[in-house]
Amino acid sequence: MARLLLANGTERQVTPRNARAGFTLPELYRLLSCTTVESGALGEGYLIVDEDGKYTKHERNAEATRLLRAAGGAPADFVTGDALVVGARELL
């Protein structure tokens, strides 16, 4: 089950419509309220974010930023808006 990390500091569990196939791009776009996604490796899974999030009025996402940095992201980099943490088998 994937974790949707909301920019307001809360999170909720989400599942793809077809659990056997994984999340589709339209599902990712809907969950993250965006039109382009970017992913980064997190050990055995991925952090999915709005690729254009820094150019919108989204607020910073502290937990997603922490995960990004812990996975080796640039120390000054940050995530804005909602983010999704998925296992490798949860992506279509």
mmCIF file of N, CA, C and O in Angstrom:
data_model
loop_
_atom_site.group_PDB
_atom_site.id
_atom_site.type_symbol
_atom_site.label_atom_id
_atom_site.label_comp_id
_atom_site.label_asym_id
_atom_site.label_seq_id
_atom_site.Cartn_x
_atom_site.Cartn_y
_atom_site.Cartn_z
ATOM 1 N N MET A 1 0.844 -1.173 0.000
ATOM 2 C CA MET A 1 0.000 0.000 0.000
ATOM 3 C C MET A 1 0.894 1.243 0.000
ATOM 4 O O MET A 1 1.855 1.329 0.745
ATOM 5 N N ALA A 2 0.547 2.195 -0.809
ATOM 6 C CA ALA A 2 1.325 3.421 -0.950
ATOM 7 C C ALA A 2 0.913 4.443 0.107
ATOM 8 O O ALA A 2 -0.188 4.394 0.639
ATOM 9 N N ARG A 3 1.829 5.369 0.378
ATOM 10 C CA ARG A 3 1.555 6.446 1.323
ATOM 11 C C ARG A 3 1.522 7.772 0.569
ATOM 12 O O ARG A 3 2.483 8.126 -0.112
ATOM 13 N N LEU A 4 0.428 8.482 0.696
ATOM 14 C CA LEU A 4 0.298 9.813 0.127
ATOM 15 C C LEU A 4 0.675 10.797 1.221
ATOM 16 O O LEU A 4 -0.003 10.896 2.252
ATOM 17 N N LEU A 5 1.817 11.487 1.023
ATOM 18 C CA LEU A 5 2.316 12.450 1.999
ATOM 19 C C LEU A 5 1.808 13.829 1.611
ATOM 20 O O LEU A 5 2.256 14.415 0.623
ATOM 21 N N LEU A 6 0.864 14.333 2.362
ATOM 22 C CA LEU A 6 0.267 15.618 2.043
ATOM 23 C C LEU A 6 1.176 16.744 2.540
ATOM 24 O O LEU A 6 1.841 16.622 3.570
ATOM 25 N N ALA A 7 1.205 17.833 1.817
ATOM 26 C CA ALA A 7 2.069 18.959 2.149
ATOM 27 C C ALA A 7 1.720 19.562 3.508
ATOM 28 O O ALA A 7 2.570 20.171 4.146
ATOM 29 N N ASN A 8 0.510 19.342 3.974
ATOM 30 C CA ASN A 8 0.107 19.898 5.272
ATOM 31 C C ASN A 8 0.622 19.080 6.452
ATOM 32 O O ASN A 8 0.298 19.368 7.601
ATOM 33 N N GLY A 9 1.414 18.022 6.171
ATOM 34 C CA GLY A 9 2.009 17.222 7.235
ATOM 35 C C GLY A 9 1.266 15.949 7.575
ATOM 36 O O GLY A 9 1.740 15.154 8.375
ATOM 37 N N THR A 10 0.107 15.750 6.983
ATOM 38 C CA THR A 10 -0.627 14.512 7.230
ATOM 39 C C THR A 10 -0.320 13.508 6.120
ATOM 40 O O THR A 10 0.283 13.858 5.102
ATOM 41 N N GLU A 11 -0.727 12.282 6.335
ATOM 42 C CA GLU A 11 -0.567 11.271 5.289
ATOM 43 C C GLU A 11 -1.731 10.309 5.338
ATOM 44 O O GLU A 11 -2.434 10.208 6.335
ATOM 45 N N ARG A 12 -1.926 9.614 4.221
ATOM 46 C CA ARG A 12 -2.974 8.588 4.161
ATOM 47 C C ARG A 12 -2.523 7.475 3.240
ATOM 48 O O ARG A 12 -1.679 7.671 2.367
ATOM 49 N N GLN A 13 -3.068 6.312 3.466
ATOM 50 C CA GLN A 13 -2.764 5.150 2.649
ATOM 51 C C GLN A 13 -3.635 5.198 1.396
ATOM 52 O O GLN A 13 -4.815 5.550 1.477
ATOM 53 N N VAL A 14 -3.055 4.868 0.255
ATOM 54 C CA VAL A 14 -3.802 4.825 -1.002
ATOM 55 C C VAL A 14 -3.420 3.557 -1.754
ATOM 56 O O VAL A 14 -2.326 3.022 -1.582
ATOM 57 N N THR A 15 -4.327 3.094 -2.579
ATOM 58 C CA THR A 15 -4.062 1.926 -3.412
ATOM 59 C C THR A 15 -4.454 2.239 -4.846
ATOM 60 O O THR A 15 -5.366 3.035 -5.087
ATOM 61 N N PRO A 16 -3.782 1.619 -5.799
ATOM 62 C CA PRO A 16 -4.168 1.835 -7.197
ATOM 63 C C PRO A 16 -5.513 1.180 -7.475
ATOM 64 O O PRO A 16 -5.920 0.251 -6.777
ATOM 65 N N ARG A 17 -6.165 1.676 -8.483
ATOM 66 C CA ARG A 17 -7.468 1.104 -8.864
ATOM 67 C C ARG A 17 -7.322 -0.386 -9.150
ATOM 68 O O ARG A 17 -8.125 -1.189 -8.715
ATOM 69 N N ASN A 18 -6.274 -0.744 -9.878
ATOM 70 C CA ASN A 18 -5.985 -2.143 -10.176
ATOM 71 C C ASN A 18 -4.714 -2.522 -9.416
ATOM 72 O O ASN A 18 -3.605 -2.248 -9.867
ATOM 73 N N ALA A 19 -4.884 -3.118 -8.257
ATOM 74 C CA ALA A 19 -3.749 -3.427 -7.388
ATOM 75 C C ALA A 19 -2.735 -4.361 -8.052
ATOM 76 O O ALA A 19 -1.549 -4.291 -7.759
ATOM 77 N N ARG A 20 -3.180 -5.202 -8.942
ATOM 78 C CA ARG A 20 -2.258 -6.128 -9.613
ATOM 79 C C ARG A 20 -1.380 -5.421 -10.640
ATOM 80 O O ARG A 20 -0.243 -5.795 -10.856
ATOM 81 N N ALA A 21 -1.907 -4.374 -11.263
ATOM 82 C CA ALA A 21 -1.168 -3.661 -12.311
ATOM 83 C C ALA A 21 -0.367 -2.492 -11.753
ATOM 84 O O ALA A 21 0.662 -2.124 -12.295
ATOM 85 N N GLY A 22 -0.832 -1.859 -10.685
ATOM 86 C CA GLY A 22 -0.151 -0.705 -10.118
ATOM 87 C C GLY A 22 -0.783 0.598 -10.553
ATOM 88 O O GLY A 22 -1.769 0.627 -11.297
ATOM 89 N N PHE A 23 -0.223 1.701 -10.062
ATOM 90 C CA PHE A 23 -0.744 3.031 -10.372
ATOM 91 C C PHE A 23 -0.504 3.375 -11.841
ATOM 92 O O PHE A 23 0.575 3.146 -12.371
ATOM 93 N N THR A 24 -1.494 3.939 -12.471
ATOM 94 C CA THR A 24 -1.353 4.436 -13.836
ATOM 95 C C THR A 24 -0.963 5.912 -13.767
ATOM 96 O O THR A 24 -1.118 6.562 -12.719
ATOM 97 N N LEU A 25 -0.476 6.460 -14.862
ATOM 98 C CA LEU A 25 -0.154 7.892 -14.881
ATOM 99 C C LEU A 25 -1.358 8.761 -14.546
ATOM 100 O O LEU A 25 -1.241 9.686 -13.738
ATOM 101 N N PRO A 26 -2.533 8.501 -15.120
ATOM 102 C CA PRO A 26 -3.687 9.328 -14.748
ATOM 103 C C PRO A 26 -3.986 9.286 -13.243
ATOM 104 O O PRO A 26 -4.371 10.294 -12.664
ATOM 105 N N GLU A 27 -3.788 8.135 -12.619
ATOM 106 C CA GLU A 27 -4.004 8.045 -11.177
ATOM 107 C C GLU A 27 -2.985 8.904 -10.419
ATOM 108 O O GLU A 27 -3.328 9.601 -9.464
ATOM 109 N N LEU A 28 -1.728 8.850 -10.852
ATOM 110 C CA LEU A 28 -0.692 9.654 -10.214
ATOM 111 C C LEU A 28 -0.996 11.137 -10.376
ATOM 112 O O LEU A 28 -0.870 11.915 -9.420
ATOM 113 N N TYR A 29 -1.397 11.544 -11.570
ATOM 114 C CA TYR A 29 -1.740 12.946 -11.818
ATOM 115 C C TYR A 29 -2.879 13.397 -10.909
ATOM 116 O O TYR A 29 -2.851 14.488 -10.355
ATOM 117 N N ARG A 30 -3.881 12.545 -10.751
ATOM 118 C CA ARG A 30 -5.028 12.887 -9.911
ATOM 119 C C ARG A 30 -4.610 12.986 -8.447
ATOM 120 O O ARG A 30 -4.949 13.949 -7.760
ATOM 121 N N LEU A 31 -3.855 12.006 -7.958
ATOM 122 C CA LEU A 31 -3.442 12.006 -6.555
ATOM 123 C C LEU A 31 -2.572 13.211 -6.203
ATOM 124 O O LEU A 31 -2.675 13.759 -5.106
ATOM 125 N N LEU A 32 -1.713 13.616 -7.128
ATOM 126 C CA LEU A 32 -0.770 14.703 -6.864
ATOM 127 C C LEU A 32 -1.232 16.045 -7.417
ATOM 128 O O LEU A 32 -0.527 17.044 -7.293
ATOM 129 N N SER A 33 -2.405 16.079 -8.031
ATOM 130 C CA SER A 33 -2.961 17.314 -8.613
ATOM 131 C C SER A 33 -1.960 17.991 -9.540
ATOM 132 O O SER A 33 -1.639 19.168 -9.394
ATOM 133 N N CYS A 34 -1.465 17.204 -10.505
ATOM 134 C CA CYS A 34 -0.462 17.738 -11.424
ATOM 135 C C CYS A 34 -0.636 17.132 -12.813
ATOM 136 O O CYS A 34 -1.514 16.304 -13.029
ATOM 137 N N THR A 35 0.224 17.545 -13.740
ATOM 138 C CA THR A 35 0.172 17.007 -15.099
ATOM 139 C C THR A 35 1.483 16.353 -15.517
ATOM 140 O O THR A 35 1.566 15.791 -16.604
ATOM 141 N N THR A 36 2.503 16.445 -14.681
ATOM 142 C CA THR A 36 3.791 15.828 -14.960
ATOM 143 C C THR A 36 4.375 15.339 -13.646
ATOM 144 O O THR A 36 4.401 16.091 -12.671
ATOM 145 N N VAL A 37 4.845 14.098 -13.615
ATOM 146 C CA VAL A 37 5.427 13.564 -12.386
ATOM 147 C C VAL A 37 6.911 13.283 -12.568
ATOM 148 O O VAL A 37 7.399 13.102 -13.687
ATOM 149 N N GLU A 38 7.595 13.250 -11.444
ATOM 150 C CA GLU A 38 9.010 12.913 -11.402
ATOM 151 C C GLU A 38 9.173 11.895 -10.287
ATOM 152 O O GLU A 38 8.497 11.973 -9.260
ATOM 153 N N SER A 39 10.052 10.917 -10.487
ATOM 154 C CA SER A 39 10.258 9.915 -9.447
ATOM 155 C C SER A 39 11.720 9.860 -9.043
ATOM 156 O O SER A 39 12.616 10.160 -9.828
ATOM 157 N N GLY A 40 11.920 9.469 -7.804
ATOM 158 C CA GLY A 40 13.267 9.276 -7.283
ATOM 159 C C GLY A 40 13.294 7.987 -6.488
ATOM 160 O O GLY A 40 12.310 7.629 -5.828
ATOM 161 N N ALA A 41 14.392 7.262 -6.556
ATOM 162 C CA ALA A 41 14.516 5.983 -5.871
ATOM 163 C C ALA A 41 14.651 6.180 -4.364
ATOM 164 O O ALA A 41 15.365 7.064 -3.901
ATOM 165 N N LEU A 42 13.936 5.343 -3.625
ATOM 166 C CA LEU A 42 14.006 5.314 -2.161
ATOM 167 C C LEU A 42 14.268 3.877 -1.724
ATOM 168 O O LEU A 42 13.352 3.192 -1.294
ATOM 169 N N GLY A 43 15.446 3.391 -1.867
ATOM 170 C CA GLY A 43 15.715 2.014 -1.463
ATOM 171 C C GLY A 43 14.913 1.040 -2.296
ATOM 172 O O GLY A 43 15.183 0.848 -3.463
ATOM 173 N N GLU A 44 13.861 0.478 -1.711
ATOM 174 C CA GLU A 44 13.036 -0.514 -2.409
ATOM 175 C C GLU A 44 11.806 0.087 -3.061
ATOM 176 O O GLU A 44 10.975 -0.628 -3.600
ATOM 177 N N GLY A 45 11.669 1.381 -3.016
ATOM 178 C CA GLY A 45 10.498 2.019 -3.603
ATOM 179 C C GLY A 45 10.860 3.321 -4.278
ATOM 180 O O GLY A 45 12.024 3.575 -4.596
ATOM 181 N N TYR A 46 9.847 4.155 -4.465
ATOM 182 C CA TYR A 46 10.029 5.418 -5.178
ATOM 183 C C TYR A 46 9.258 6.538 -4.500
ATOM 184 O O TYR A 46 8.204 6.306 -3.904
ATOM 185 N N LEU A 47 9.772 7.734 -4.641
ATOM 186 C CA LEU A 47 9.077 8.943 -4.234
ATOM 187 C C LEU A 47 8.599 9.606 -5.519
ATOM 188 O O LEU A 47 9.401 9.949 -6.382
ATOM 189 N N ILE A 48 7.299 9.769 -5.651
ATOM 190 C CA ILE A 48 6.701 10.376 -6.839
ATOM 191 C C ILE A 48 6.215 11.770 -6.452
ATOM 192 O O ILE A 48 5.465 11.921 -5.486
ATOM 193 N N VAL A 49 6.636 12.772 -7.218
ATOM 194 C CA VAL A 49 6.267 14.159 -6.920
ATOM 195 C C VAL A 49 5.847 14.875 -8.199
ATOM 196 O O VAL A 49 6.091 14.400 -9.302
ATOM 197 N N ASP A 50 5.246 16.050 -8.018
ATOM 198 C CA ASP A 50 4.898 16.931 -9.136
ATOM 199 C C ASP A 50 6.198 17.531 -9.671
ATOM 200 O O ASP A 50 6.898 18.248 -8.962
ATOM 201 N N GLU A 51 6.541 17.213 -10.899
ATOM 202 C CA GLU A 51 7.794 17.693 -11.482
ATOM 203 C C GLU A 51 7.865 19.221 -11.512
ATOM 204 O O GLU A 51 8.934 19.814 -11.379
ATOM 205 N N ASP A 52 6.729 19.865 -11.667
ATOM 206 C CA ASP A 52 6.692 21.321 -11.743
ATOM 207 C C ASP A 52 6.278 21.958 -10.417
ATOM 208 O O ASP A 52 5.940 23.138 -10.379
ATOM 209 N N GLY A 53 6.307 21.186 -9.350
ATOM 210 C CA GLY A 53 5.814 21.662 -8.057
ATOM 211 C C GLY A 53 6.466 22.928 -7.548
ATOM 212 O O GLY A 53 5.819 23.754 -6.911
ATOM 213 N N LYS A 54 7.747 23.101 -7.820
ATOM 214 C CA LYS A 54 8.449 24.294 -7.328
ATOM 215 C C LYS A 54 8.024 25.556 -8.075
ATOM 216 O O LYS A 54 8.281 26.656 -7.622
ATOM 217 N N TYR A 55 7.386 25.397 -9.213
ATOM 218 C CA TYR A 55 6.961 26.545 -10.015
ATOM 219 C C TYR A 55 5.500 26.904 -9.778
ATOM 220 O O TYR A 55 4.970 27.792 -10.430
ATOM 221 N N THR A 56 4.881 26.186 -8.850
ATOM 222 C CA THR A 56 3.480 26.456 -8.516
ATOM 223 C C THR A 56 3.425 27.027 -7.111
ATOM 224 O O THR A 56 4.448 27.244 -6.477
ATOM 225 N N LYS A 57 2.249 27.234 -6.610
ATOM 226 C CA LYS A 57 2.106 27.815 -5.277
ATOM 227 C C LYS A 57 1.930 26.753 -4.200
ATOM 228 O O LYS A 57 1.358 27.025 -3.148
ATOM 229 N N HIS A 58 2.439 25.555 -4.436
ATOM 230 C CA HIS A 58 2.369 24.504 -3.415
ATOM 231 C C HIS A 58 3.300 24.838 -2.259
ATOM 232 O O HIS A 58 4.356 25.434 -2.447
ATOM 233 N N GLU A 59 2.916 24.415 -1.059
ATOM 234 C CA GLU A 59 3.797 24.605 0.084
ATOM 235 C C GLU A 59 4.808 23.461 0.169
ATOM 236 O O GLU A 59 4.617 22.410 -0.443
ATOM 237 N N ARG A 60 5.881 23.689 0.893
ATOM 238 C CA ARG A 60 6.907 22.652 1.044
ATOM 239 C C ARG A 60 6.355 21.457 1.788
ATOM 240 O O ARG A 60 5.528 21.590 2.681
ATOM 241 N N ASN A 61 6.838 20.297 1.409
ATOM 242 C CA ASN A 61 6.430 19.045 2.029
ATOM 243 C C ASN A 61 7.622 18.538 2.848
ATOM 244 O O ASN A 61 8.587 18.004 2.303
ATOM 245 N N ALA A 62 7.554 18.732 4.169
ATOM 246 C CA ALA A 62 8.682 18.406 5.048
ATOM 247 C C ALA A 62 9.035 16.923 5.031
ATOM 248 O O ALA A 62 10.217 16.562 4.956
ATOM 249 N N GLU A 63 8.056 16.033 5.104
ATOM 250 C CA GLU A 63 8.349 14.598 5.148
ATOM 251 C C GLU A 63 8.917 14.109 3.820
ATOM 252 O O GLU A 63 9.876 13.333 3.789
ATOM 253 N N ALA A 64 8.352 14.538 2.717
ATOM 254 C CA ALA A 64 8.874 14.133 1.406
ATOM 255 C C ALA A 64 10.288 14.672 1.208
ATOM 256 O O ALA A 64 11.157 13.980 0.659
ATOM 257 N N THR A 65 10.545 15.873 1.677
ATOM 258 C CA THR A 65 11.886 16.450 1.582
ATOM 259 C C THR A 65 12.861 15.643 2.421
ATOM 260 O O THR A 65 13.982 15.357 1.990
ATOM 261 N N ARG A 66 12.459 15.239 3.613
ATOM 262 C CA ARG A 66 13.312 14.417 4.476
ATOM 263 C C ARG A 66 13.658 13.102 3.797
ATOM 264 O O ARG A 66 14.820 12.673 3.778
ATOM 265 N N LEU A 67 12.672 12.455 3.191
ATOM 266 C CA LEU A 67 12.911 11.185 2.492
ATOM 267 C C LEU A 67 13.842 11.379 1.299
ATOM 268 O O LEU A 67 14.734 10.554 1.060
ATOM 269 N N LEU A 68 13.645 12.451 0.557
ATOM 270 C CA LEU A 68 14.490 12.748 -0.598
ATOM 271 C C LEU A 68 15.946 12.906 -0.169
ATOM 272 O O LEU A 68 16.854 12.323 -0.760
ATOM 273 N N ARG A 69 16.167 13.678 0.870
ATOM 274 C CA ARG A 69 17.531 13.917 1.351
ATOM 275 C C ARG A 69 18.146 12.655 1.923
ATOM 276 O O ARG A 69 19.336 12.381 1.711
ATOM 277 N N ALA A 70 17.368 11.846 2.649
ATOM 278 C CA ALA A 70 17.880 10.597 3.221
ATOM 279 C C ALA A 70 18.285 9.609 2.137
ATOM 280 O O ALA A 70 19.168 8.771 2.344
ATOM 281 N N ALA A 71 17.644 9.706 0.970
ATOM 282 C CA ALA A 71 17.950 8.802 -0.146
ATOM 283 C C ALA A 71 19.118 9.309 -0.988
ATOM 284 O O ALA A 71 19.440 8.727 -2.017
ATOM 285 N N GLY A 72 19.741 10.414 -0.571
ATOM 286 C CA GLY A 72 20.898 10.918 -1.296
ATOM 287 C C GLY A 72 20.633 12.118 -2.172
ATOM 288 O O GLY A 72 21.479 12.504 -2.968
ATOM 289 N N GLY A 73 19.462 12.719 -2.040
ATOM 290 C CA GLY A 73 19.157 13.917 -2.812
ATOM 291 C C GLY A 73 20.040 15.073 -2.374
ATOM 292 O O GLY A 73 20.644 15.051 -1.303
ATOM 293 N N ALA A 74 20.125 16.080 -3.193
ATOM 294 C CA ALA A 74 20.946 17.257 -2.886
ATOM 295 C C ALA A 74 20.476 17.885 -1.578
ATOM 296 O O ALA A 74 19.272 18.052 -1.378
ATOM 297 N N PRO A 75 21.396 18.240 -0.682
ATOM 298 C CA PRO A 75 21.022 18.792 0.627
ATOM 299 C C PRO A 75 20.148 20.046 0.550
ATOM 300 O O PRO A 75 19.345 20.290 1.436
ATOM 301 N N ALA A 76 20.276 20.827 -0.496
ATOM 302 C CA ALA A 76 19.485 22.055 -0.617
ATOM 303 C C ALA A 76 18.169 21.830 -1.364
ATOM 304 O O ALA A 76 17.348 22.735 -1.451
ATOM 305 N N ASP A 77 17.966 20.629 -1.909
ATOM 306 C CA ASP A 77 16.750 20.360 -2.678
ATOM 307 C C ASP A 77 15.574 20.172 -1.725
ATOM 308 O O ASP A 77 15.739 19.833 -0.555
ATOM 309 N N PHE A 78 14.368 20.379 -2.227
ATOM 310 C CA PHE A 78 13.167 20.220 -1.422
ATOM 311 C C PHE A 78 11.997 19.827 -2.318
ATOM 312 O O PHE A 78 12.046 19.973 -3.534
ATOM 313 N N VAL A 79 10.949 19.326 -1.689
ATOM 314 C CA VAL A 79 9.739 18.902 -2.392
ATOM 315 C C VAL A 79 8.611 19.849 -2.009
ATOM 316 O O VAL A 79 8.482 20.225 -0.846
ATOM 317 N N THR A 80 7.804 20.222 -2.980
ATOM 318 C CA THR A 80 6.606 21.010 -2.698
ATOM 319 C C THR A 80 5.382 20.217 -3.129
ATOM 320 O O THR A 80 5.446 19.382 -4.021
ATOM 321 N N GLY A 81 4.290 20.492 -2.474
ATOM 322 C CA GLY A 81 3.049 19.796 -2.808
ATOM 323 C C GLY A 81 3.013 18.399 -2.237
ATOM 324 O O GLY A 81 3.897 17.976 -1.494
ATOM 325 N N ASP A 82 1.975 17.672 -2.592
ATOM 326 C CA ASP A 82 1.806 16.309 -2.114
ATOM 327 C C ASP A 82 2.792 15.387 -2.821
ATOM 328 O O ASP A 82 3.265 15.685 -3.922
ATOM 329 N N ALA A 83 3.121 14.280 -2.175
ATOM 330 C CA ALA A 83 4.060 13.310 -2.729
ATOM 331 C C ALA A 83 3.553 11.907 -2.423
ATOM 332 O O ALA A 83 2.803 11.703 -1.466
ATOM 333 N N LEU A 84 3.982 10.968 -3.217
ATOM 334 C CA LEU A 84 3.537 9.590 -3.065
ATOM 335 C C LEU A 84 4.746 8.676 -2.897
ATOM 336 O O LEU A 84 5.695 8.754 -3.675
ATOM 337 N N VAL A 85 4.714 7.842 -1.877
ATOM 338 C CA VAL A 85 5.750 6.837 -1.665
ATOM 339 C C VAL A 85 5.147 5.501 -2.067
ATOM 340 O O VAL A 85 4.132 5.072 -1.507
ATOM 341 N N VAL A 86 5.757 4.859 -3.061
ATOM 342 C CA VAL A 86 5.232 3.605 -3.591
ATOM 343 C C VAL A 86 6.304 2.537 -3.592
ATOM 344 O O VAL A 86 7.494 2.833 -3.711
ATOM 345 N N GLY A 87 5.880 1.295 -3.504
ATOM 346 C CA GLY A 87 6.785 0.180 -3.677
ATOM 347 C C GLY A 87 7.041 -0.027 -5.163
ATOM 348 O O GLY A 87 6.247 0.404 -6.004
ATOM 349 N N ALA A 88 8.136 -0.698 -5.472
ATOM 350 C CA ALA A 88 8.512 -0.911 -6.878
ATOM 351 C C ALA A 88 7.422 -1.637 -7.665
ATOM 352 O O ALA A 88 7.252 -1.413 -8.848
ATOM 353 N N ARG A 89 6.660 -2.476 -7.018
ATOM 354 C CA ARG A 89 5.620 -3.244 -7.710
ATOM 355 C C ARG A 89 4.295 -2.520 -7.811
ATOM 356 O O ARG A 89 3.338 -3.044 -8.353
ATOM 357 N N GLU A 90 4.232 -1.309 -7.290
ATOM 358 C CA GLU A 90 2.980 -0.556 -7.315
ATOM 359 C C GLU A 90 2.891 0.406 -8.497
ATOM 360 O O GLU A 90 1.927 1.144 -8.613
ATOM 361 N N LEU A 91 3.887 0.399 -9.361
ATOM 362 C CA LEU A 91 3.853 1.264 -10.527
ATOM 363 C C LEU A 91 3.584 0.441 -11.773
ATOM 364 O O LEU A 91 4.143 -0.633 -11.936
ATOM 365 N N LEU A 92 2.761 0.952 -12.653
ATOM 366 C CA LEU A 92 2.421 0.273 -13.898
ATOM 367 C C LEU A 92 3.570 0.383 -14.873
ATOM 368 O O LEU A 92 4.262 1.353 -14.966
#
